[in-house]
Short mmCIF file of C-alpha atoms and ligand atoms in Angstrom, two decimals:
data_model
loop_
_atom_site.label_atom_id
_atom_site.label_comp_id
_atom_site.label_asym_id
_atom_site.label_seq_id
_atom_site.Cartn_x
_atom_site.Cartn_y
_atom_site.Cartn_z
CA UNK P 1 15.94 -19.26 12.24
CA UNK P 2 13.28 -17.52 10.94
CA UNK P 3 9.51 -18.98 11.34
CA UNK P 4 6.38 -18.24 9.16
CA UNK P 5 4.21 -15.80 11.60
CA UNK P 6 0.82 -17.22 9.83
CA UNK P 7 -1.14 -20.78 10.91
CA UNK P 8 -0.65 -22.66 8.29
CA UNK P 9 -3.99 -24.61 8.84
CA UNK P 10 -5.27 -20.86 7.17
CA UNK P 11 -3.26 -22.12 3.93
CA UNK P 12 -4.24 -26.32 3.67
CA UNK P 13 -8.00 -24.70 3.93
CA UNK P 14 -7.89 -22.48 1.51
CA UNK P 15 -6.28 -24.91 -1.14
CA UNK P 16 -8.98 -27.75 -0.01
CA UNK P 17 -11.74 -25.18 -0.87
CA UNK P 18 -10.45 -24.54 -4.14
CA UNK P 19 -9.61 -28.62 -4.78
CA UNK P 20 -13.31 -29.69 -5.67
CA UNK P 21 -13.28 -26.95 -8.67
CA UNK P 22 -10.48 -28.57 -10.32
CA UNK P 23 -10.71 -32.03 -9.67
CA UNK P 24 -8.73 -34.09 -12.47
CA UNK P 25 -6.83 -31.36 -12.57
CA UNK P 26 -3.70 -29.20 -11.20
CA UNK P 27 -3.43 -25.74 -10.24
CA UNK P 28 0.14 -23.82 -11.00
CA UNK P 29 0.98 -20.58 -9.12
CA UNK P 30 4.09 -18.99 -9.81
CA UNK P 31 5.27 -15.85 -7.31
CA UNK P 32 5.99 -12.23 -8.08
CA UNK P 33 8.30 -11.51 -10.77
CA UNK P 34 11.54 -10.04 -8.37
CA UNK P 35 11.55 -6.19 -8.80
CA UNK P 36 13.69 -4.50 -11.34
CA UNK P 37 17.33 -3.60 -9.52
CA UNK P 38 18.49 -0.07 -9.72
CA UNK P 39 22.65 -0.91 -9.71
CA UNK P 40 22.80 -2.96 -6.24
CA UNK P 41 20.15 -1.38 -4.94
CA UNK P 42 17.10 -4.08 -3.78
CA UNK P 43 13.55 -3.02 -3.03
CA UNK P 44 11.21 -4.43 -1.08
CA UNK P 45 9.58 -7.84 -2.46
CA UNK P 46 6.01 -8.88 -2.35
CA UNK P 47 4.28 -12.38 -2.74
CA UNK P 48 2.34 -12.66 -5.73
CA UNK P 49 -1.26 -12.36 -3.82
CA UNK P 50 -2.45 -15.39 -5.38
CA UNK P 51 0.58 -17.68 -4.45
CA UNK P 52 0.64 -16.03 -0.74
CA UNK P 53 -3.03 -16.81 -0.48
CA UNK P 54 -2.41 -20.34 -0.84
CA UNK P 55 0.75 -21.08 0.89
CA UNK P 56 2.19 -18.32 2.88
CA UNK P 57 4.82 -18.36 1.38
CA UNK P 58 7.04 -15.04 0.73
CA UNK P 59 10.03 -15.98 -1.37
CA UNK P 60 10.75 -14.78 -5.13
CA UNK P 61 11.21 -17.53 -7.89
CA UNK P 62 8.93 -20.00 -6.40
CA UNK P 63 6.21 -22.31 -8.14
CA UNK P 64 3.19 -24.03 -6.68
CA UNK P 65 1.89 -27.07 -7.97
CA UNK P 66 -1.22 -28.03 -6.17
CA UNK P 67 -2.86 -31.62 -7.75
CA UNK P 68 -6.02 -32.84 -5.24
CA UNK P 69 -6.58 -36.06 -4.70
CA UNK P 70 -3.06 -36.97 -6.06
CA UNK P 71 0.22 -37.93 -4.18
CA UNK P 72 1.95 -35.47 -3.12
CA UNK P 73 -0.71 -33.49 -3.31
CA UNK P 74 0.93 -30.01 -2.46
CA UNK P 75 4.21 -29.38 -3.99
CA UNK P 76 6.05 -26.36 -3.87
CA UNK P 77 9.58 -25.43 -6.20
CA UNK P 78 11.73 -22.71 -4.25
CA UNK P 79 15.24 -21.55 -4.04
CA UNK P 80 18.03 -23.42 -2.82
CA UNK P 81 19.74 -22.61 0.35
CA UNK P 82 22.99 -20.45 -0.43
CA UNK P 83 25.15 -19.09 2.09
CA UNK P 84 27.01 -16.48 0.10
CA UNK P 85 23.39 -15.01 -1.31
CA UNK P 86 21.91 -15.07 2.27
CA UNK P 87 24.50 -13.05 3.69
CA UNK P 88 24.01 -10.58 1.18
CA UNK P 89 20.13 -11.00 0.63
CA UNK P 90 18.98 -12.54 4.30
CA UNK P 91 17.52 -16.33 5.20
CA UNK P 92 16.12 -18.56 2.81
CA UNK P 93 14.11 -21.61 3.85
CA UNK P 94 15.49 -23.90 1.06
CA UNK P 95 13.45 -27.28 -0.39
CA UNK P 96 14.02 -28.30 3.26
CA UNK P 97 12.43 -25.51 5.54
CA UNK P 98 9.77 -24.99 2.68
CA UNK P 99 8.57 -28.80 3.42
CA UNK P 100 9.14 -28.98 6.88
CA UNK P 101 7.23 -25.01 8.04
CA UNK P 102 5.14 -24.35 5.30
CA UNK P 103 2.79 -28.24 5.91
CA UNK P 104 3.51 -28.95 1.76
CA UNK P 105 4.05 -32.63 0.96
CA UNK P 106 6.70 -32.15 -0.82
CA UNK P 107 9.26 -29.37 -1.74
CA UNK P 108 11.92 -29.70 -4.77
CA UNK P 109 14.89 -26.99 -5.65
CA UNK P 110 13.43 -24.03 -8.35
CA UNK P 111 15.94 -25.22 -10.73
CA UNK P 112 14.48 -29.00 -10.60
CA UNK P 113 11.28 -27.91 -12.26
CA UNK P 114 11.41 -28.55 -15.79
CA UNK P 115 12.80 -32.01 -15.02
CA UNK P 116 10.34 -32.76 -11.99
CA UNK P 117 6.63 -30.87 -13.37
CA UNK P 118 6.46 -32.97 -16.14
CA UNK P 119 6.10 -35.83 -14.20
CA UNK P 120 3.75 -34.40 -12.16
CA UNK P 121 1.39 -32.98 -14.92
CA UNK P 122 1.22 -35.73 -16.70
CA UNK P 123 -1.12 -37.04 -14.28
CA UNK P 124 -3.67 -34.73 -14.66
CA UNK P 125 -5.85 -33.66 -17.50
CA UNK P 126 -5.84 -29.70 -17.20
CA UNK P 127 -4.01 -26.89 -15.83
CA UNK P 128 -5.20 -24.10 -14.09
CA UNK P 129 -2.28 -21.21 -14.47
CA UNK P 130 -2.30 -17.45 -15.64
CA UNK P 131 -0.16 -16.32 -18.04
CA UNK P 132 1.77 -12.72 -18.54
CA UNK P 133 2.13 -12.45 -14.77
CA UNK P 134 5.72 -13.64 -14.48
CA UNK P 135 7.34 -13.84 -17.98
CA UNK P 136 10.23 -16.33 -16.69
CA UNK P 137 7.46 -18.82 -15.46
CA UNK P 138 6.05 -18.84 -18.30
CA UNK P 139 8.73 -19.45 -20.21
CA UNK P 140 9.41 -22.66 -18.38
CA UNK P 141 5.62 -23.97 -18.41
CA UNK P 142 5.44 -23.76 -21.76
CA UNK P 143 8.77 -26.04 -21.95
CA UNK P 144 6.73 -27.82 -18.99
CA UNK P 145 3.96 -28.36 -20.89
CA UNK P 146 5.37 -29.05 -24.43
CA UNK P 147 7.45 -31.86 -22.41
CA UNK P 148 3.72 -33.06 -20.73
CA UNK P 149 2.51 -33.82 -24.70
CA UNK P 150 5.87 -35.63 -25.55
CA UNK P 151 5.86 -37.77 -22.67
CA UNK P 152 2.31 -39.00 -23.79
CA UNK P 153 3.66 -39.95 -26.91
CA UNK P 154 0.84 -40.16 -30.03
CA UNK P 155 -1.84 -41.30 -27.39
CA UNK P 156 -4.41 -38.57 -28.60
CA UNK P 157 -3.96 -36.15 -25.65
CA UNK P 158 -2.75 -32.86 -26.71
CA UNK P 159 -1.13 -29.88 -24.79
CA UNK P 160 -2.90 -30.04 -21.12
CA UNK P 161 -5.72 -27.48 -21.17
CA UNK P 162 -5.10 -24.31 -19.56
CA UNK P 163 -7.54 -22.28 -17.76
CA UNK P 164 -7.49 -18.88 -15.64
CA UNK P 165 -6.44 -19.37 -12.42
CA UNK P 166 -6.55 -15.73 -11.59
CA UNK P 167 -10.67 -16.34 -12.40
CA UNK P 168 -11.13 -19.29 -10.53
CA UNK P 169 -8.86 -17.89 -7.09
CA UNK P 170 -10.43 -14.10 -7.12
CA UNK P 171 -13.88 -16.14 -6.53
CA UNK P 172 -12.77 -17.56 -3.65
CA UNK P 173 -10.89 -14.25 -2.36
CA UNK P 174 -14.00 -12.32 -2.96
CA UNK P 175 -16.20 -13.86 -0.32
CA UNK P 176 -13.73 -13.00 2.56
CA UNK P 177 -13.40 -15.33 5.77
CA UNK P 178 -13.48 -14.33 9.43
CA UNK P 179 -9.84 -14.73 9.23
CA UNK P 180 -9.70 -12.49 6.54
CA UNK P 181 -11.75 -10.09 7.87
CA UNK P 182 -10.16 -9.85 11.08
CA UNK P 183 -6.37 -8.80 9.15
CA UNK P 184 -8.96 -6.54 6.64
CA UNK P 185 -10.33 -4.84 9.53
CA UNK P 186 -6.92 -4.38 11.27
CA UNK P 187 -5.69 -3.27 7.64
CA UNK P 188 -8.24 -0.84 7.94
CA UNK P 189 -8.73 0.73 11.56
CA UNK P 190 -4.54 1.03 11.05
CA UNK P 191 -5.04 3.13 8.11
CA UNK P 192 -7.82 5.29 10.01
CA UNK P 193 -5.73 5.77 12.78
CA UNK P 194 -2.85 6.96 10.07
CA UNK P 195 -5.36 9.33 8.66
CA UNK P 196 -6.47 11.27 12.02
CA UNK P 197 -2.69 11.64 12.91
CA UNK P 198 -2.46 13.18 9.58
CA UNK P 199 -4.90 15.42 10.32
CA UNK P 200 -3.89 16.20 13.41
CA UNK P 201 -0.40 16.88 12.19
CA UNK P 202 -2.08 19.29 9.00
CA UNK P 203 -1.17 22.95 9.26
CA UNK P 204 -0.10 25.65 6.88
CA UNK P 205 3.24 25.28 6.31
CA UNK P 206 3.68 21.67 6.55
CA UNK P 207 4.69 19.35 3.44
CA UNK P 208 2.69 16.63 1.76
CA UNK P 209 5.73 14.83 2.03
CA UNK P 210 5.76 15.34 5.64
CA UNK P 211 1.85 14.29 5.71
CA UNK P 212 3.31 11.13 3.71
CA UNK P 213 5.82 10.50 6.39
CA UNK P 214 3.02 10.84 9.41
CA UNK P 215 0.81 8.42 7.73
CA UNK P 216 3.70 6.02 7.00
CA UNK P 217 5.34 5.93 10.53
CA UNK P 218 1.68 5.40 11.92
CA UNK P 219 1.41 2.33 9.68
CA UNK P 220 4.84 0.81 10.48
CA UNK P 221 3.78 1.53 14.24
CA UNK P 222 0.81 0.02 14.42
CA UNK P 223 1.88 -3.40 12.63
CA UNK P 224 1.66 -2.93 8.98
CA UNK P 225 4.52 -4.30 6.71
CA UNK P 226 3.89 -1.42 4.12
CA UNK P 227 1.65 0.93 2.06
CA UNK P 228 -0.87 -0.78 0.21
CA UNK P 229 -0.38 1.44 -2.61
CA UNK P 230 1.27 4.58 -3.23
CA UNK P 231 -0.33 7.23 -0.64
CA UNK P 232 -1.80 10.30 -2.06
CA UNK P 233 -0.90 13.37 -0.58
CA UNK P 234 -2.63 16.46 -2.68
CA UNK P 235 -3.17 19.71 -1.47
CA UNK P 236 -4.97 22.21 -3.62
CA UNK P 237 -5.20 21.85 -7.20
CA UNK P 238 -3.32 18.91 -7.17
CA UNK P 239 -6.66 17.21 -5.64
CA UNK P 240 -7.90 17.20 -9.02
CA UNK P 241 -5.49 14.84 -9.88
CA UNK P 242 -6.66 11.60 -9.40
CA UNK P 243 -3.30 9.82 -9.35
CA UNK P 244 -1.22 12.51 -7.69
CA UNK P 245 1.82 10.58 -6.21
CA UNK P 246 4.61 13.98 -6.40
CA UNK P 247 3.62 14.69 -2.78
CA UNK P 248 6.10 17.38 -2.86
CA UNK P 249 4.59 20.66 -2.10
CA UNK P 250 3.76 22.64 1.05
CA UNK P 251 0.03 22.74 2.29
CA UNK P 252 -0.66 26.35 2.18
CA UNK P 253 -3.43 28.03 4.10
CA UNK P 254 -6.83 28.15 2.02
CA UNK P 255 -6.32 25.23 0.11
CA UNK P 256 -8.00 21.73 0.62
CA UNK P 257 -5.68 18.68 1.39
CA UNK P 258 -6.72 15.11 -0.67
CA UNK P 259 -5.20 12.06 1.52
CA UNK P 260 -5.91 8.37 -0.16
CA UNK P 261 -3.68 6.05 1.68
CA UNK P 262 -3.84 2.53 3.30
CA UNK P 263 -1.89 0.48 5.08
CA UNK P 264 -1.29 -3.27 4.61
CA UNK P 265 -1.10 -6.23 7.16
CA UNK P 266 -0.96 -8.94 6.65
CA UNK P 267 -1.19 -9.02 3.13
CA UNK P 268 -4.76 -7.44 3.60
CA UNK P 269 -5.27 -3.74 2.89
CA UNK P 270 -7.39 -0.72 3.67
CA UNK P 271 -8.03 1.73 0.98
CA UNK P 272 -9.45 5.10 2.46
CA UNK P 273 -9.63 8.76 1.23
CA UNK P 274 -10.18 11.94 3.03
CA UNK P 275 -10.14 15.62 2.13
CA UNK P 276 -10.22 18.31 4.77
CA UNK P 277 -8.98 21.99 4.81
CA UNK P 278 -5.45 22.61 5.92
CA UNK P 279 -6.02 25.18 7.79
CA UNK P 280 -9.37 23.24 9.49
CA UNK P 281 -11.62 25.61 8.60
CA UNK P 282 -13.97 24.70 5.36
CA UNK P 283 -14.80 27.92 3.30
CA UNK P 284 -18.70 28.52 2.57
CA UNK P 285 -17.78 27.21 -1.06
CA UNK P 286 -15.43 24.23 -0.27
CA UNK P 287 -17.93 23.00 2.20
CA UNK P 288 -20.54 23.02 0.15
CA UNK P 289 -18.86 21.42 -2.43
CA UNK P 290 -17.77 18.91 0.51
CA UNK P 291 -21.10 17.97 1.91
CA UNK P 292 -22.11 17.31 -1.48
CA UNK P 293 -20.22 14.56 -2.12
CA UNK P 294 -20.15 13.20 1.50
CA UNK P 295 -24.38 13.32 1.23
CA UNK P 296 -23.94 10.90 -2.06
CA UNK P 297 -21.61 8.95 -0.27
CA UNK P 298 -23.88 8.55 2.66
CA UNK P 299 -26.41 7.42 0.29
CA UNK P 300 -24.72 5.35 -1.23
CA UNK P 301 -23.24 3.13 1.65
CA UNK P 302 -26.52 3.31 3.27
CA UNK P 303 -28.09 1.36 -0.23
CA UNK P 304 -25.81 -1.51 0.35
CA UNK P 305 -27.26 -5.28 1.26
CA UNK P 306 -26.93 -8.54 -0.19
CA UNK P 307 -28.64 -9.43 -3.92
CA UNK P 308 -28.39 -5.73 -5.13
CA UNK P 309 -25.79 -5.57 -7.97
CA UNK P 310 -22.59 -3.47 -8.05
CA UNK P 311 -23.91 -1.57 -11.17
CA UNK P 312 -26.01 -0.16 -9.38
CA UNK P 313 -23.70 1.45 -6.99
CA UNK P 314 -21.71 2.52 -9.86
CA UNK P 315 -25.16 4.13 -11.77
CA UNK P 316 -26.45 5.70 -8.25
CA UNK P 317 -23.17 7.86 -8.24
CA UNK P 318 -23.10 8.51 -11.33
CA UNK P 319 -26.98 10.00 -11.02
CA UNK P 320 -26.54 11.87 -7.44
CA UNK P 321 -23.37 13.32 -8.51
CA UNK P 322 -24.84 14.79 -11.87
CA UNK P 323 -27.54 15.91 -9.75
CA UNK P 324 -24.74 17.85 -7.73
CA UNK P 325 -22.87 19.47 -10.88
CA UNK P 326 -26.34 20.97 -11.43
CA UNK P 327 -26.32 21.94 -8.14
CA UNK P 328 -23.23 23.40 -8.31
CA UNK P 329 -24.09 25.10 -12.06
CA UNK P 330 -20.80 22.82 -13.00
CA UNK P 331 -23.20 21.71 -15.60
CA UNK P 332 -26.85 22.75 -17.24
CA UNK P 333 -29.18 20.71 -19.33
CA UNK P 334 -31.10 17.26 -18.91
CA UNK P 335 -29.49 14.84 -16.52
CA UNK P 336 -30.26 12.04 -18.39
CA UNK P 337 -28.80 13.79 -21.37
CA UNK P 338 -25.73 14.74 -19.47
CA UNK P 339 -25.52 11.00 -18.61
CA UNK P 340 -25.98 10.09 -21.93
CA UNK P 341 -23.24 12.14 -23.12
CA UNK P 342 -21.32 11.03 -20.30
CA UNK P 343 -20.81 15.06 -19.55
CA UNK P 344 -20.55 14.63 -15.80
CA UNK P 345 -17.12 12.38 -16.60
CA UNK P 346 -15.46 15.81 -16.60
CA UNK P 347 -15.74 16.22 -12.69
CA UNK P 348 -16.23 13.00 -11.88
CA UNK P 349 -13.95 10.38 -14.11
CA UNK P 350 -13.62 7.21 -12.19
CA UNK P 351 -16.27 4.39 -10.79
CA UNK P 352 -17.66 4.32 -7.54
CA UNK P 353 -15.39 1.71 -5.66
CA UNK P 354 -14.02 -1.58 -6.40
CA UNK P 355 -13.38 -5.16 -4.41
CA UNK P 356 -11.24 -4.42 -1.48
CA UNK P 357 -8.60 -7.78 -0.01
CA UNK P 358 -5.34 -9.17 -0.75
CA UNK P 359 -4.40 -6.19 -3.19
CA UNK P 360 -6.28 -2.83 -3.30
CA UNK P 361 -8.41 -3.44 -6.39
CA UNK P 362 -8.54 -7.00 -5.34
CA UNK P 363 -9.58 -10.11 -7.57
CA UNK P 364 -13.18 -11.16 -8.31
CA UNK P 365 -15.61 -11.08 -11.19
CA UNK P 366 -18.05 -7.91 -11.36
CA UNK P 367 -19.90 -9.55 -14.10
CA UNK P 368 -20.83 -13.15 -14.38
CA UNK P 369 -21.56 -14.47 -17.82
CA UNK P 370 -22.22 -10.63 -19.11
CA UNK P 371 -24.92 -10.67 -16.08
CA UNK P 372 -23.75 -7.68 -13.22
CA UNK P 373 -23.73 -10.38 -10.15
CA UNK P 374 -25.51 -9.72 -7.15
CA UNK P 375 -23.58 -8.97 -4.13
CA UNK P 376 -23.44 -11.58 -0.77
CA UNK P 377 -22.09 -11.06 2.73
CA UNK P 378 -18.88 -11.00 3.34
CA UNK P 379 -17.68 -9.24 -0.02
CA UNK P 380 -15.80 -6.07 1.04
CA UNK P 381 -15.47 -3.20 -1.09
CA UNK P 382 -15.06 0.72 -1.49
CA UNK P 383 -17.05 3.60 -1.62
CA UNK P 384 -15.47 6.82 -3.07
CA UNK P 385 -17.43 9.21 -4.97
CA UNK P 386 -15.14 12.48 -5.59
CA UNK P 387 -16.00 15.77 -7.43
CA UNK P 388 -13.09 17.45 -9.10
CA UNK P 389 -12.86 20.87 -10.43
CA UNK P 390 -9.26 22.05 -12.05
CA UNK P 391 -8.15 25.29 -11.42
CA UNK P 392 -8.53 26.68 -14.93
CA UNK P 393 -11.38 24.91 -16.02
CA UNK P 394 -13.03 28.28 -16.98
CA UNK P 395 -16.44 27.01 -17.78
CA UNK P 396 -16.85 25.93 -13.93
CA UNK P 397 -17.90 29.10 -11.62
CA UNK P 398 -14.87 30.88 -10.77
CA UNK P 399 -15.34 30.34 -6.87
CA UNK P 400 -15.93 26.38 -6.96
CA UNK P 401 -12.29 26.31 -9.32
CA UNK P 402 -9.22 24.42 -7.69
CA UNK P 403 -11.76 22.28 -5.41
CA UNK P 404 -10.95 18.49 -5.78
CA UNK P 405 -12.55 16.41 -3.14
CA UNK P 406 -13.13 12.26 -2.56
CA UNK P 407 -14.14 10.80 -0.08
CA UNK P 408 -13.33 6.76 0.14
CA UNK P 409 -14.69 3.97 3.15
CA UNK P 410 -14.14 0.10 3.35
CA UNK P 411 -16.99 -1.64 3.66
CA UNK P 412 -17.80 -5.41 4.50
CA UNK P 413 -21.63 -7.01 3.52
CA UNK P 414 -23.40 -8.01 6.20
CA UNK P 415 -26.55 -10.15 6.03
CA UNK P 416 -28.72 -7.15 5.98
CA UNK P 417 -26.40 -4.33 4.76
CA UNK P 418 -23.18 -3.05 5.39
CA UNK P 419 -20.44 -2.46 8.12
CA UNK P 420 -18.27 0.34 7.53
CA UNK P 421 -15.00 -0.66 8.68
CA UNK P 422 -13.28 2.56 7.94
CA UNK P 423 -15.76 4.80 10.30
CA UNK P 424 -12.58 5.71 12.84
CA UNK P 425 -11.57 8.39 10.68
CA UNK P 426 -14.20 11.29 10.48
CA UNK P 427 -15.69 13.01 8.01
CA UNK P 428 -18.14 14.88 9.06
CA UNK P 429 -17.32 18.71 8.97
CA UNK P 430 -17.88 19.30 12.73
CA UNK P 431 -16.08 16.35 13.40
CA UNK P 432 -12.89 17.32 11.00
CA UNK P 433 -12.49 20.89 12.00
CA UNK P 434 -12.25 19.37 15.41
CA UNK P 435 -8.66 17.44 14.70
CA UNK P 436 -7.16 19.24 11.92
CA UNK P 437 -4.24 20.92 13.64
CA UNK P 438 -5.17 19.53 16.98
N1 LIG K 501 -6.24 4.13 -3.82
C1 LIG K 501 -6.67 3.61 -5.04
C2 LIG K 501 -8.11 3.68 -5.17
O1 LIG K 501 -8.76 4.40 -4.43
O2 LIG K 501 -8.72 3.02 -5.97
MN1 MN K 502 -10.16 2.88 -3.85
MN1 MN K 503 -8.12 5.05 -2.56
#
């Protein structure tokens, strides 16, 4: 019999947070859509983060209905048990397990809930739900809520309000508890510790895939469930690819290797980049290229405290990496021309970081009423400024060409600036010619 491995004290607290936002009304969390089947072929599932967040719960074609203040207050819709399907497909908790391990009130079969929601929303006098997640849930809720507005008959009361619940949860996942941040740092130091065995594993002559593999058998290891995204394996000119996911070529001596990968546990995960030579010694021009970017990065992570906004992380790369395509005679003019024109896009096309949690580009507002918001403790997030030059970009100088470099940490607010939670896995030159290879 299979057991949930989370407290589910984590769960009730997180819904009673969230219960004195939507008092009067009910909040509706449908999971994951199941992944598309390739013939009979099944790939792994994920939780919607949302629905995991609140419950713990990991099964597809599941609904949450959470109404505060109301009885039953927590009440969860989830497959049936079914023998034949759980030999094939493994355990299921059923109504029954769901009710009695997962501390909900009260748990009905999936295929109850267009008879049993109505009756349960018609007690309320909004819903908090996000549509276009999971097209076969929302099929249903509308049915759900067109049923709502018959059962109230021609008493005035139209179709239930909806409202974002994606909005109203990523505010509470932003601000991260000390539970949280104890799995986030694990997430984390498990993904450092992936990256140094990839460097130490890096050679000429080795594959990305084989990098890939490295990283991913350090994760599984070490306690993660899976990769928190794709990992990026680029060597070369394939660094200046920012989504690179072929990871299919060998490592060859000269060129620079671009690792973003990060491992998940659980359902918290690190995000980190590194780029190092393969052969672990950095060339006059790919290290200064290299210390570049790390400078900026330094900079940046070392500007970081509560109340300053996000923008301005985003405009302070943007400035100190247009200073160092100057630098680099990558560009010529006015910076604040260049900015203007949004010239120094060319090298440097993405933002400076996003919210780090529950998913890699986790939930949360960056703007609050048009306003940028001001950022508190306990908001985690990344740093990665990166500088990438294509091979034939024949307006760059000729000996800077084929460089693409990022470099990405995790960092965590504190009450006076930041922790970097991602610091296990060097990147300093000295310190990464020391374990490439090694
Ligand atoms: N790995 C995705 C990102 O860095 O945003
Ligand atoms: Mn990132
Ligand atoms: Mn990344």
């Amino acid at each position: 019999m299979r057991k949930p491995t989370i407290d589910m004290k984590i769960f009730a607290e997180r819904r009673k947070k969230v219960a004195a936002e939507i008092a009067g009304g009910a909040l509706v969390v449908a999971s994951h859509p199941e992944h598309i089947r390739n013939h009979d072929v099944h790939y792994p599932y994920r939780q919607d983060s949302n629905l995991f967040y609140l419950t713990g719960w990991e099964e597809p074609e599941s609904i949450l209905i959470y109404r505060p203040g109301l009885n039953p207050e927590t009440v969860m819709f989830v497959r049936r048990r079914d023998p034949e399907r759980e030999t094939w497909d493994g355990f299921r908790y059923g109504p029954e397990g769901c009710e009695r391990e997962f501390g909900v009130d009260k748990a009905y079969p999936i295929d109850e809930f267009k008879k049993v929601a109505p009756t349960l929303l018609k007690e309320v006098d909004k819903v908090y739900y996000r549509m276009y997640k999971n097209p076969e849930a929302d099929h249903i809720m509308q049915d759900v809520l067109e049923s709502v507005k018959a059962m109230q008959g021609r008493t005035g009361y139209g179709l239930l309000p909806i409202h974002d619940a994606d909005t109203l949860l990523g505010e509470h996942r932003l601000v991260k508890s000390e539970y949280e941040l104890t799995q986030l740092r694990e997430a984390c130091e498990i993904s450092a510790q992936a990256h140094l065995a990839a460097m130490r594993f890096t050679r000429p002559g080795v594959t990305e895939r084989q990098v890939q593999g490295v990283l991913a058998h350090q994760f599984y290891m070490r306690g993660s469930a899976r990769e928190g995204y794709h990992s990026i394996v680029a060597s070369g000119n394939s660094a200046t690819t920012l989504h690179y996911n072929f990871n299919d070529q060998v490592c060859k001596d000269g060129d620079l290797l671009l690792i973003d990968a990060g491992a998940e546990f659980n359902y918290y995960t690190g995000d980190i980049t590194r780029t190092y030579p393969v052969n672990g010694k950095f060339t006059d021009e790919q290290a200064r290229v290299y210390e570049g970017v790390l400078k900026v990065q330094k900079q940046i992570c070392d500007f970081v405290k509560p109340g300053i906004v996000f923008k301005e992380l985003h405009d302070m790369g943007t400035s100190l990496l247009t200073d160092l395509m100057l630098e680099l005679g990558l560009l010529s003019g006015r910076k604040d021309d260049l900015i203007q024109a949004l010239a120094q896009k060319k090298y440097y096309p993405h933002g400076i970081g996003h919210w780090l949690g529950m998913d890699v580009h986790d939930a949360g507002l960056y703007f609050k009423k048009g306003e940028p918001r001001p950022i508190e403790a306990n908001m985690c997030f990344t740093i990665e400024p990166g500088l990438y030059i294509p091979y034939d970009d024949t307006s760059a100088p000729q000996k800077y060409r084929g460089i693409g470099i990022r470099i990405e940490d995790n960092l965590r607010v504190t009450s006076s600036g930041s922790e970097n939670m991602t610091s296990s896995a060097p990147k300093e030159i000295s310190d990464l010619e020391k374990v490439i290879g090694h």
